[in-house]
mmCIF file of C-alpha atoms in Angstrom:
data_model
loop_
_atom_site.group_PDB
_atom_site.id
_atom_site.type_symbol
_atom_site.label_atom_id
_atom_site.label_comp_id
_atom_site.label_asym_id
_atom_site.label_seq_id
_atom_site.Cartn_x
_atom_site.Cartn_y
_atom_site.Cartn_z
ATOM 1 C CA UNK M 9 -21.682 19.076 -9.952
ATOM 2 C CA UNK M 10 -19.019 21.823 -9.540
ATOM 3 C CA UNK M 11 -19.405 21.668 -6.282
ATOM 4 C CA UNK M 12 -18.896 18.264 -5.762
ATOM 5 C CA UNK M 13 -15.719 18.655 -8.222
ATOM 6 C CA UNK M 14 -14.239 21.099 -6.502
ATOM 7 C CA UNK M 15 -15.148 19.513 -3.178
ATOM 8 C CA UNK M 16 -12.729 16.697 -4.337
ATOM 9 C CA UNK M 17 -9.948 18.738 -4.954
ATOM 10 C CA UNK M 18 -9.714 20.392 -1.920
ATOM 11 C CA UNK M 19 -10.272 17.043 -0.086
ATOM 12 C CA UNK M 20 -7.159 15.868 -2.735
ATOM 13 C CA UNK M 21 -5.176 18.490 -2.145
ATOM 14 C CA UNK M 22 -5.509 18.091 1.970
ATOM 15 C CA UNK M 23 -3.833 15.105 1.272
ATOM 16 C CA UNK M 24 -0.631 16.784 1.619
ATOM 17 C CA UNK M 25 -1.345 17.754 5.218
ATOM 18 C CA UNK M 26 -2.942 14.132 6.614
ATOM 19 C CA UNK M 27 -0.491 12.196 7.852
ATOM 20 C CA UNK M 28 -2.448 9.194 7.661
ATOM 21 C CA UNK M 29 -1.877 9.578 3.480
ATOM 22 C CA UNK M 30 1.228 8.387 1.683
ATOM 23 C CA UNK M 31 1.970 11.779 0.267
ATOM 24 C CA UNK M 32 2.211 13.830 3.440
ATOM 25 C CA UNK M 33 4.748 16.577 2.990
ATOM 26 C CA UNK M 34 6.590 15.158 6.068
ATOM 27 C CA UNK M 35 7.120 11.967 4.198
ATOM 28 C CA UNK M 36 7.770 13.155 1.183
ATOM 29 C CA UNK M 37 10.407 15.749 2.568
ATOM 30 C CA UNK M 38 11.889 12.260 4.170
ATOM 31 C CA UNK M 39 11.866 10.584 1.144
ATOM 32 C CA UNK M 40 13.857 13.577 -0.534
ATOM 33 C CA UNK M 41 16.804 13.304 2.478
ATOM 34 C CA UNK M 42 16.817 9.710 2.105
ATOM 35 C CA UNK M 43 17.619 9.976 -1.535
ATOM 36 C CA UNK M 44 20.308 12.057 -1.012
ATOM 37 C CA UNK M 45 22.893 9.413 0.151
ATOM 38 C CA UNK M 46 21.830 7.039 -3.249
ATOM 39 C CA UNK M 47 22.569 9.860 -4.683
ATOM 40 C CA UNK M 48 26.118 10.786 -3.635
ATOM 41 C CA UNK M 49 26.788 6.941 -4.141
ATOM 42 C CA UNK M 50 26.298 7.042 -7.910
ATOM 43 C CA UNK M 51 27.261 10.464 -8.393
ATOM 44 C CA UNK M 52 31.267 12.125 -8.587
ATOM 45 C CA UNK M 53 30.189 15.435 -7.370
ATOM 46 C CA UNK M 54 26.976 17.222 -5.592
ATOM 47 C CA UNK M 55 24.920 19.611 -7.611
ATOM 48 C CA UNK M 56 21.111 20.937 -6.690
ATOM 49 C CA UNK M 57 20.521 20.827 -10.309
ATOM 50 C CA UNK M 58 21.923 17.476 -10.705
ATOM 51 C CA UNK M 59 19.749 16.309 -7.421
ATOM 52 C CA UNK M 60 16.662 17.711 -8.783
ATOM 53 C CA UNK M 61 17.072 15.662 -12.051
ATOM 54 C CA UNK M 62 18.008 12.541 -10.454
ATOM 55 C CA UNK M 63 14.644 12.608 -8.183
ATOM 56 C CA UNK M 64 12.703 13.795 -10.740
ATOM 57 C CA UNK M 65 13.799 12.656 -14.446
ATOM 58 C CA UNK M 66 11.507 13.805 -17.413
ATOM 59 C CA UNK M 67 11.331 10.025 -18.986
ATOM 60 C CA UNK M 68 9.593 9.328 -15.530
ATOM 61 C CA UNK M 69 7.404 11.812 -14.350
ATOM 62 C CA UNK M 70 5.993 12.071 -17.724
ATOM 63 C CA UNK M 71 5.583 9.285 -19.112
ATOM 64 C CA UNK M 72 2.203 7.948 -20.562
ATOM 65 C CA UNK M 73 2.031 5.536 -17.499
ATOM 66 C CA UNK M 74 2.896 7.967 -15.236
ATOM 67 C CA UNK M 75 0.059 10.424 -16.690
ATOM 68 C CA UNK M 76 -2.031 7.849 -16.158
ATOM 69 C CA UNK M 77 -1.324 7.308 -12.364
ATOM 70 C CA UNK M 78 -2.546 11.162 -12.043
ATOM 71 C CA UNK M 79 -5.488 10.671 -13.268
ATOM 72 C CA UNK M 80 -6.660 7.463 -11.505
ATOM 73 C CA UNK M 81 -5.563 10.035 -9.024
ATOM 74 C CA UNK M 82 -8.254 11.988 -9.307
ATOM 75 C CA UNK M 83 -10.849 9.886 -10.806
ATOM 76 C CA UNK M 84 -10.522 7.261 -8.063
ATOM 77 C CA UNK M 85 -11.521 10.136 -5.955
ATOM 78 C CA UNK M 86 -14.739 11.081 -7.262
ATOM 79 C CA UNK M 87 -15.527 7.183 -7.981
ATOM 80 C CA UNK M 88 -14.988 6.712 -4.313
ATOM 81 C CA UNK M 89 -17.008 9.963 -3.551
ATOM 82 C CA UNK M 90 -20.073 8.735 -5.547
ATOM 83 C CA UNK M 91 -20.257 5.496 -4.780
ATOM 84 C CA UNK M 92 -18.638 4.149 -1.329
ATOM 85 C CA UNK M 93 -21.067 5.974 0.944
ATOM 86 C CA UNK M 94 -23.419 3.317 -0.579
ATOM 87 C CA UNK M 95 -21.250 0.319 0.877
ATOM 88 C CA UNK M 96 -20.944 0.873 4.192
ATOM 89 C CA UNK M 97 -17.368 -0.105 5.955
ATOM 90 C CA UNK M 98 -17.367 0.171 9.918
ATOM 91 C CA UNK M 99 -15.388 -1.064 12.260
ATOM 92 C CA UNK M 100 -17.999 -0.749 15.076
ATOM 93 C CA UNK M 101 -20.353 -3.632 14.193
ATOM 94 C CA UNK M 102 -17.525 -6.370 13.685
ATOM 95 C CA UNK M 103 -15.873 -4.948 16.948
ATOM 96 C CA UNK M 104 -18.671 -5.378 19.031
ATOM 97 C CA UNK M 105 -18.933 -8.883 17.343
ATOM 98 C CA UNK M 106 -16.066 -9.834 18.164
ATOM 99 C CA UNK M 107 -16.203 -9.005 21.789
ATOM 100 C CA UNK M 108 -19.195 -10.324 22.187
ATOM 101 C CA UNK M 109 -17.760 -13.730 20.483
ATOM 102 C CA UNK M 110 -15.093 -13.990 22.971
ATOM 103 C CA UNK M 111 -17.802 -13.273 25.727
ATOM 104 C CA UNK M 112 -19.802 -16.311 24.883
ATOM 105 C CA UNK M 113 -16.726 -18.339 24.322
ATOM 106 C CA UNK M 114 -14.345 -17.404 27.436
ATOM 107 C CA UNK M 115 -17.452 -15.942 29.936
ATOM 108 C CA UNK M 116 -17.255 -12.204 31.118
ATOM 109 C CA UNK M 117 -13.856 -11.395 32.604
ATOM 110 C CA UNK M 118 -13.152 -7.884 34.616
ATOM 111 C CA UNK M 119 -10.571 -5.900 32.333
ATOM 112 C CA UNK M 120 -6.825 -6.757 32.831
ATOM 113 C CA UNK M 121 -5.578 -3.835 35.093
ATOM 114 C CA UNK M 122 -2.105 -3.967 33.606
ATOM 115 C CA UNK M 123 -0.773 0.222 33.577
ATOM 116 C CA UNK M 124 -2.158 2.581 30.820
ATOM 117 C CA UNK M 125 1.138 2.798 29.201
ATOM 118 C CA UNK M 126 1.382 -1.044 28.559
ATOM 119 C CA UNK M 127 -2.346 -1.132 27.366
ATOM 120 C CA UNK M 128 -1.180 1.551 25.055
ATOM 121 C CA UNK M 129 1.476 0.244 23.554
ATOM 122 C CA UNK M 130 -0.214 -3.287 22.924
ATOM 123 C CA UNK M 131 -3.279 -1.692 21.214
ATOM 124 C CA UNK M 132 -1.027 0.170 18.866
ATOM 125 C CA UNK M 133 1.350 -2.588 18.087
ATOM 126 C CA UNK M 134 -1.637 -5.315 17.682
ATOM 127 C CA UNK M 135 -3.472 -2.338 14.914
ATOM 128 C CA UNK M 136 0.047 -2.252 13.270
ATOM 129 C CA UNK M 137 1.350 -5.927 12.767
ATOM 130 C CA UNK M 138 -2.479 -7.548 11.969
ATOM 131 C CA UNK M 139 -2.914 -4.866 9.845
ATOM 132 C CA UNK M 140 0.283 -5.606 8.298
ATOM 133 C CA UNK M 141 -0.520 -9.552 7.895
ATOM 134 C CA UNK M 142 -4.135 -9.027 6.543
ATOM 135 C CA UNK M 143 -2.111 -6.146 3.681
ATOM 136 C CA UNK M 144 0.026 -8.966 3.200
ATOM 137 C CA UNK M 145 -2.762 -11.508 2.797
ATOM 138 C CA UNK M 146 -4.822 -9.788 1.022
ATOM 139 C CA UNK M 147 -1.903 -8.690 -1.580
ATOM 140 C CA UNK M 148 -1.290 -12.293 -1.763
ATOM 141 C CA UNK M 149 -4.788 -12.764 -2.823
ATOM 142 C CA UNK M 150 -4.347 -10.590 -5.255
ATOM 143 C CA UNK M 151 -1.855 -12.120 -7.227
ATOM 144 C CA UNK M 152 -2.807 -15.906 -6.727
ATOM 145 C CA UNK M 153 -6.596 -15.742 -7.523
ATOM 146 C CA UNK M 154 -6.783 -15.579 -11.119
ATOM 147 C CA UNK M 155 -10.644 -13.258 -10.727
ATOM 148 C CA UNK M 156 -8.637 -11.205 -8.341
ATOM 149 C CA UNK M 157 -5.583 -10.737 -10.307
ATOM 150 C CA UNK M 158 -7.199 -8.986 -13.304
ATOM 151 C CA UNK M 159 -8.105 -6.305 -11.074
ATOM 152 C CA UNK M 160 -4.722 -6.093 -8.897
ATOM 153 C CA UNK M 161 -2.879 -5.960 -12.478
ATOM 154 C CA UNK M 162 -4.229 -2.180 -13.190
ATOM 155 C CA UNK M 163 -1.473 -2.021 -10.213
ATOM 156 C CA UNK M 164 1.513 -3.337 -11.733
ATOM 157 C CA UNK M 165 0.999 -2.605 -15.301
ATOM 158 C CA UNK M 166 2.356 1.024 -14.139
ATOM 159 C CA UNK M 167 5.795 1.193 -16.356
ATOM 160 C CA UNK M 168 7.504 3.490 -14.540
ATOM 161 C CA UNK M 169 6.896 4.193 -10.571
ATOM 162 C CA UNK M 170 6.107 7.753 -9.047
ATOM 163 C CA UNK M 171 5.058 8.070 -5.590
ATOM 164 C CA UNK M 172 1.294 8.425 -7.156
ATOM 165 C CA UNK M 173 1.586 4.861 -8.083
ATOM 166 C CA UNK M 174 0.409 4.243 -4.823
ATOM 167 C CA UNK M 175 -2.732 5.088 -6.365
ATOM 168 C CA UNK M 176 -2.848 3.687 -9.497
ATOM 169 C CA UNK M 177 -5.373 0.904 -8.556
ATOM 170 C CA UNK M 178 -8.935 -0.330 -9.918
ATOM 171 C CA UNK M 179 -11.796 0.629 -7.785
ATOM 172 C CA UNK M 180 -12.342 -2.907 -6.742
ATOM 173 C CA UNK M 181 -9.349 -3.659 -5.445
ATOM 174 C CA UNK M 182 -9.772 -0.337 -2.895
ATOM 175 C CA UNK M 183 -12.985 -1.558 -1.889
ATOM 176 C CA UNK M 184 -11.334 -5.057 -0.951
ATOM 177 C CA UNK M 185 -8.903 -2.782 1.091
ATOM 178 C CA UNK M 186 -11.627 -0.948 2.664
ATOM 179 C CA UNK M 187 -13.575 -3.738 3.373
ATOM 180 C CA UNK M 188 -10.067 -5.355 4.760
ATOM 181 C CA UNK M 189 -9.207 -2.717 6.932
ATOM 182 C CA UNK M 190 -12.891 -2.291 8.846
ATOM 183 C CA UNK M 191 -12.384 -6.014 9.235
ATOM 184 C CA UNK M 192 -8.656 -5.714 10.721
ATOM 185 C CA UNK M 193 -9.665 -2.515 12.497
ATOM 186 C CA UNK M 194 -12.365 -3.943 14.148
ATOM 187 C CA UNK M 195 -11.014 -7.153 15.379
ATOM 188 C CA UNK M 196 -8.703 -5.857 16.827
ATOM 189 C CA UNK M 197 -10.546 -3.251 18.724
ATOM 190 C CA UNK M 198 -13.299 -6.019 19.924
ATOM 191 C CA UNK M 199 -10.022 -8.218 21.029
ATOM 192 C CA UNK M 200 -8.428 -5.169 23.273
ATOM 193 C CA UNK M 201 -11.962 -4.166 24.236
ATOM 194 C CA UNK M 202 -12.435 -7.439 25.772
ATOM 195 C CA UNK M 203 -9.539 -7.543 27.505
ATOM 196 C CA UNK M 204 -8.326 -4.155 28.399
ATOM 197 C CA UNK M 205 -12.429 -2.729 28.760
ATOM 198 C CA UNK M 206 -13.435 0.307 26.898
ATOM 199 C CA UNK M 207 -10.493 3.094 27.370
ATOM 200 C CA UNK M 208 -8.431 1.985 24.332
ATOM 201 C CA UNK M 209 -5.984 4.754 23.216
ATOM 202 C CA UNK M 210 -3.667 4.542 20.470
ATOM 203 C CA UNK M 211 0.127 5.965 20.633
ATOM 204 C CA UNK M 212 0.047 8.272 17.167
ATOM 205 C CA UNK M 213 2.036 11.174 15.526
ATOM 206 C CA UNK M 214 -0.124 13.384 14.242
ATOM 207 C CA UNK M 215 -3.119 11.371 14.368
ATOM 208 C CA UNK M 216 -1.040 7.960 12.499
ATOM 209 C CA UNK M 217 -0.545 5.212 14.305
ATOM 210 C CA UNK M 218 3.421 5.766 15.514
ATOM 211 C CA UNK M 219 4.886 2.187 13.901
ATOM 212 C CA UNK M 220 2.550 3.684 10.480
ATOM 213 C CA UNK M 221 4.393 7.080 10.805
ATOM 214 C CA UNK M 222 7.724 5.674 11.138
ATOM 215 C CA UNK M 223 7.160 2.960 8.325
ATOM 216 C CA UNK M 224 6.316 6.117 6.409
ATOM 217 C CA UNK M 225 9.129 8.398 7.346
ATOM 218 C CA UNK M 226 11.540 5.563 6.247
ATOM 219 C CA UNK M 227 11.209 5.842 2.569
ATOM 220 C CA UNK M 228 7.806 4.433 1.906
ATOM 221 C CA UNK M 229 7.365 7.265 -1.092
ATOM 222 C CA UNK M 230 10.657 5.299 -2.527
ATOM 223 C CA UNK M 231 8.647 2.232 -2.637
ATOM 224 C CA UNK M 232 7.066 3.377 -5.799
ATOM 225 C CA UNK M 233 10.043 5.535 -7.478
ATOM 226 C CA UNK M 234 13.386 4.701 -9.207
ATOM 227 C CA UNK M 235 15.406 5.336 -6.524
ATOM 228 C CA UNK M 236 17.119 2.342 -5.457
ATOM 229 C CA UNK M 237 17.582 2.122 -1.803
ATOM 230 C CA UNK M 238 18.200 -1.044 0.045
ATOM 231 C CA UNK M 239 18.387 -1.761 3.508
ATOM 232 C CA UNK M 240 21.334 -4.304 3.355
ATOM 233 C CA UNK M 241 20.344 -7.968 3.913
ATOM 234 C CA UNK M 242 19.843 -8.559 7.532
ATOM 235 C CA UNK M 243 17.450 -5.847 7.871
ATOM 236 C CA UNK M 244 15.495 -6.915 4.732
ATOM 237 C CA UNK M 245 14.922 -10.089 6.455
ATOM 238 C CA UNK M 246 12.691 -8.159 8.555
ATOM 239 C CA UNK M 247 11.619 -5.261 6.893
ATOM 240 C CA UNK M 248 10.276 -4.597 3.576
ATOM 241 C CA UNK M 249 12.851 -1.837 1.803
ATOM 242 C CA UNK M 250 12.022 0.055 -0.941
ATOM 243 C CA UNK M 251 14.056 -1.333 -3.409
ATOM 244 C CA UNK M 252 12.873 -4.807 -1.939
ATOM 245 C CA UNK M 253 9.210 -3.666 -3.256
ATOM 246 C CA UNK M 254 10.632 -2.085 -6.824
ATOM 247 C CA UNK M 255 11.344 -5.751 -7.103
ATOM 248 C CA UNK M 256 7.469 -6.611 -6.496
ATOM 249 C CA UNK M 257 6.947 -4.691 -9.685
ATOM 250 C CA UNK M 258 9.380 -6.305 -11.659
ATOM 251 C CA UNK M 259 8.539 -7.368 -15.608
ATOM 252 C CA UNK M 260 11.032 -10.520 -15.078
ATOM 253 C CA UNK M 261 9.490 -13.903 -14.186
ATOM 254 C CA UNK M 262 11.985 -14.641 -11.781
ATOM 255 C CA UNK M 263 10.862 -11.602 -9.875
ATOM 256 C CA UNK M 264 7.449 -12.512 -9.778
ATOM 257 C CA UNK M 265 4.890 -13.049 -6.895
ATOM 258 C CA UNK M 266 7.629 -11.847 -4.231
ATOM 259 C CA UNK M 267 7.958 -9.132 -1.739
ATOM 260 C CA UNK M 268 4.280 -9.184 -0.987
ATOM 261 C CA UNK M 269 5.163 -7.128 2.371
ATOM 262 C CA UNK M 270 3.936 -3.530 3.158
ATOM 263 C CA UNK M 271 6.278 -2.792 6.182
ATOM 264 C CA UNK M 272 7.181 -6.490 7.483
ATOM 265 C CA UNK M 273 9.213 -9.015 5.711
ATOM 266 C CA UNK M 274 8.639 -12.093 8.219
ATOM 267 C CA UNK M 275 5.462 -12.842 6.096
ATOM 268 C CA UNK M 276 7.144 -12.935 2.857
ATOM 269 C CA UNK M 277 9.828 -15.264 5.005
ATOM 270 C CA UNK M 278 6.773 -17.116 6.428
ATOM 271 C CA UNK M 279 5.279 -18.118 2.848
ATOM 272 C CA UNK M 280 9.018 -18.479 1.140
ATOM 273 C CA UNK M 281 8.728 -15.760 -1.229
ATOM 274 C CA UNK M 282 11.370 -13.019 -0.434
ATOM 275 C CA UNK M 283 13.677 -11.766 -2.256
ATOM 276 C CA UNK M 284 16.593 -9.415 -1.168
ATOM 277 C CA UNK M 285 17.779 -6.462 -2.935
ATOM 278 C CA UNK M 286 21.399 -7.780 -3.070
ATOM 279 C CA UNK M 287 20.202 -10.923 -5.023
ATOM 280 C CA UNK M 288 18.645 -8.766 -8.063
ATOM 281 C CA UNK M 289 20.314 -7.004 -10.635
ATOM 282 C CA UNK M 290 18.902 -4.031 -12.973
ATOM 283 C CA UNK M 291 15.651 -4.115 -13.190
ATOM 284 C CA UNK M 292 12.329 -2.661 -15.307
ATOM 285 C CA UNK M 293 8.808 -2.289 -14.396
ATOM 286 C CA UNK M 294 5.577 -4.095 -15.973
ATOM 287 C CA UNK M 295 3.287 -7.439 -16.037
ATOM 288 C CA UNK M 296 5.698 -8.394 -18.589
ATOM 289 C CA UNK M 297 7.157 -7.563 -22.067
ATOM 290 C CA UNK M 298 4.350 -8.915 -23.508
ATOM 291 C CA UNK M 299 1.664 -7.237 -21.842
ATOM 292 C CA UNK M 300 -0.333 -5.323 -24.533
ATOM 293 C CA UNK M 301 -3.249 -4.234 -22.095
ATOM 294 C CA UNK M 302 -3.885 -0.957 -19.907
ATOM 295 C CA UNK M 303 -2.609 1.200 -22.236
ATOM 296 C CA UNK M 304 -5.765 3.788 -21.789
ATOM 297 C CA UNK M 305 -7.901 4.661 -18.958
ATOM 298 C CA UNK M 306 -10.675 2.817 -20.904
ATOM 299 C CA UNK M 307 -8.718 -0.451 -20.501
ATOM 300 C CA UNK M 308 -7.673 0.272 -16.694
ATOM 301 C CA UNK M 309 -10.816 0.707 -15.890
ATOM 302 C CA UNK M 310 -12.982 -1.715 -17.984
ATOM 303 C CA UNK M 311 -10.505 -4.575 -18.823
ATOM 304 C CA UNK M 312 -10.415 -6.236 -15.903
ATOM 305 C CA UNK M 313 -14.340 -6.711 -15.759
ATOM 306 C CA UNK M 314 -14.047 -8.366 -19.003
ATOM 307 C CA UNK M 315 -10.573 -10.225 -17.871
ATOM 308 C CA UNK M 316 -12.328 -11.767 -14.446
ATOM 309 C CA UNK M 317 -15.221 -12.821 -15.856
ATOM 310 C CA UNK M 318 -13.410 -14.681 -18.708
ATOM 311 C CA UNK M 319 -11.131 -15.936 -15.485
ATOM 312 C CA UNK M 320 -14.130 -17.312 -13.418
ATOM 313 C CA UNK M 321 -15.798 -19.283 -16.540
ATOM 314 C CA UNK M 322 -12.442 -20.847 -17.691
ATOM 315 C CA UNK M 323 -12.034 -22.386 -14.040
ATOM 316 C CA UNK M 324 -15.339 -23.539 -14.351
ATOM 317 C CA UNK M 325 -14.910 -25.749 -17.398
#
C-alpha cells in the first residue's frame, strides 16, 4: 500500500516536468508572464509583492472549493491507478479498424508520396483539430444529456478557479475522455495510415503535439484562474481565450451552456453558442446560487450516481 501511495506521488509530482500535462512548469511560468500585462492594466504602480498577491489571493487558493480541487487531485490519481488498467483504452485496435474500413470501402491504394515534411504537418494538424472537435463534442455532451450532466457538474460546481481545477472532475467523466481520446487518436492514425502508409511522425515540443504546446503556452493555466485575459474580439472568434472559458463557468443563466471550446472557437460559432469576453461583465463562478450540492468530497464523488440515476428514470416516465 505505501508503495503504491508513494508511487502516485512521484508519478504526481512528475507532472511538473511532462509537457503533455496542464501544469508543466513551462506553462505555468507562461501563464505567470502573461498575467503580468492584466496586471499593469488594473494596477497604478508595479510591486513583486503586489504581483504575487494578485496571482495568488488567499480568498482563492484557499478556499473550501479550492481545497477540494487538491484533493480530487490526488485521489483521482490513485482511483485511476486502481482501477483503469482494468478498462483497457488503445488506440491500436480502432486504428487498424479504421484502415482496414477504408480498405474494404476505397480498395488498397499505394501510399500518397507527397514529401515527409507535408505528411508531417498533416498528421499533426489532423491529431490537433479532431481532437479539438471530439473535446468539444464530448463537452457538449456533457452539459446537454441530463445522465451526463450530473457527472460533468462535479466540474463546474468549483467556486473559485485555480489552475488544479483542471482536475476537479468525477471519475466518470475522465473515463469518457479516455475512452474519447483512444477513439480520436486512433482514427486518425488508421486515416493517415491509409493514406500516407506506416511512417507517421508527429511535429512535437517536448514530446506534445506543437499546436497542443502552443495552445498551452498561451495561457491555458488562465483558463481556470481569476485572471481575466481576453484576446479582443476578432481573435475570440477563432480561438477560445481564457477569459472566454471563465465565462463557461459562470453561475449566471445567461452565461450558460457557452464557450464549450478547448483551443478552437469555430465550433462554439458552428453550434451558435459563443460568447465573447467584451459582451460579459463581472462575473462569479458556480452551477448557480442555488446550488446546495458538492459541498464535501462525499457528495463529489457519490452525488452524481444518485443524481443520474434519478435523471435516467424521470426521462423514462
Amino acid at each position: 500500500m505505501f508503495d503504491f501511495l508513494s508511487g502516485n506521488i512521484v508519478e504526481l509530482s512528475d507532472y511538473l516536468f511532462d509537457a503533455n500535462k496542464r501544469i508543466y512548469f513551462v506553462y505555468l511560468l507562461s501563464a505567470i508572464l502573461l498575467a503580468v500585462p492584466v496586471f499593469i492594466k488594473t494596477s497604478s504602480q508595479f510591486s513583486v509583492v503586489d504581483f504575487w498577491c494578485f496571482l495568488f489571493p488567499k480568498s482563492v487558493y484557499t478556499h473550501q472549493s479550492a481545497k477540494h480541487d487538491y484533493a480530487l487531485f490526488f485521489i483521482n490519481k490513485l482511483i485511476k491507478s486502481a482501477l483503469f488498467p482494468f478498462v483497457v483504452f488503445s488506440m491500436a485496435p480502432i486504428a487498424i479498424a479504421v484502415s482496414s474500413g477504408f480498405e474494404s470501402v476505397f480498395g488498397v491504394n499505394p501510399p500518397i508520396e507527397w514529401s515527409s515534411a507535408s505528411i508531417i504537418t498533416i498528421f499533426t494538424l489532423l491529431l490537433f483539430v479532431i481532437d479539438d472537435f471530439t473535446r468539444f463534442l464530448l463537452h457538449y455532451l456533457l452539459h446537454k444529456v441530463p445522465m451526463l450532466w450530473e457527472f460533468h457538474k462535479v466540474h463546474h460546481s468549483a467556486l473559485v478557479l485555480t489552475p488544479f481545477t483542471i482536475y476537479r472532475s468525477h471519475p466518470i467523466e475522465s473515463l469518457l475522455y479516455a475512452f474519447r481520446m483512444a477513439v480520436t487518436q486512433g482514427f486518425v492514425v488508421g486515416l493517415c495510415y491509409y493514406l500516407f502508409g506506416p511512417t507517421l511522425k508527429m511535429y512535437d515540443i517536448l514530446g506534445a503535439n506543437a499546436f497542443v504546446f502552443l495552445f498551452n503556452i498561451f495561457g491555458s493555466n488562465l483558463r481556470h484562474s481569476h485572471i481575466w485575459l481576453s484576446w479582443g474580439d476578432k481573435i475570440e472568434g477563432w480561438l477560445i481565450s481564457p477569459a472566454q472559458h471563465q465565462i463557461h463557468h459562470s453561475d449566471n443563466p445567461k452565461h450558460f451552456d457557452r464557450n464549450f471550446g478547448s483551443a478552437l472557437a469555430v465550433w462554439d460559432r458552428l453550434f451558435s453558442c459563443l460568447i465573447k469576453a467584451s459582451a460579459v461583465g463581472k462575473i462569479t463562478y458556480g452551477i448557480s446560487v442555488h446550488h446546495k450540492g458538492h459541498h464535501s468530497l462525499v457528495q463529489i464523488y457519490l452525488e452524481p450516481f444518485k443524481k443520474s440515476i434519478q435523471a435516467l428514470f424521470s426521462r423514462r416516465l
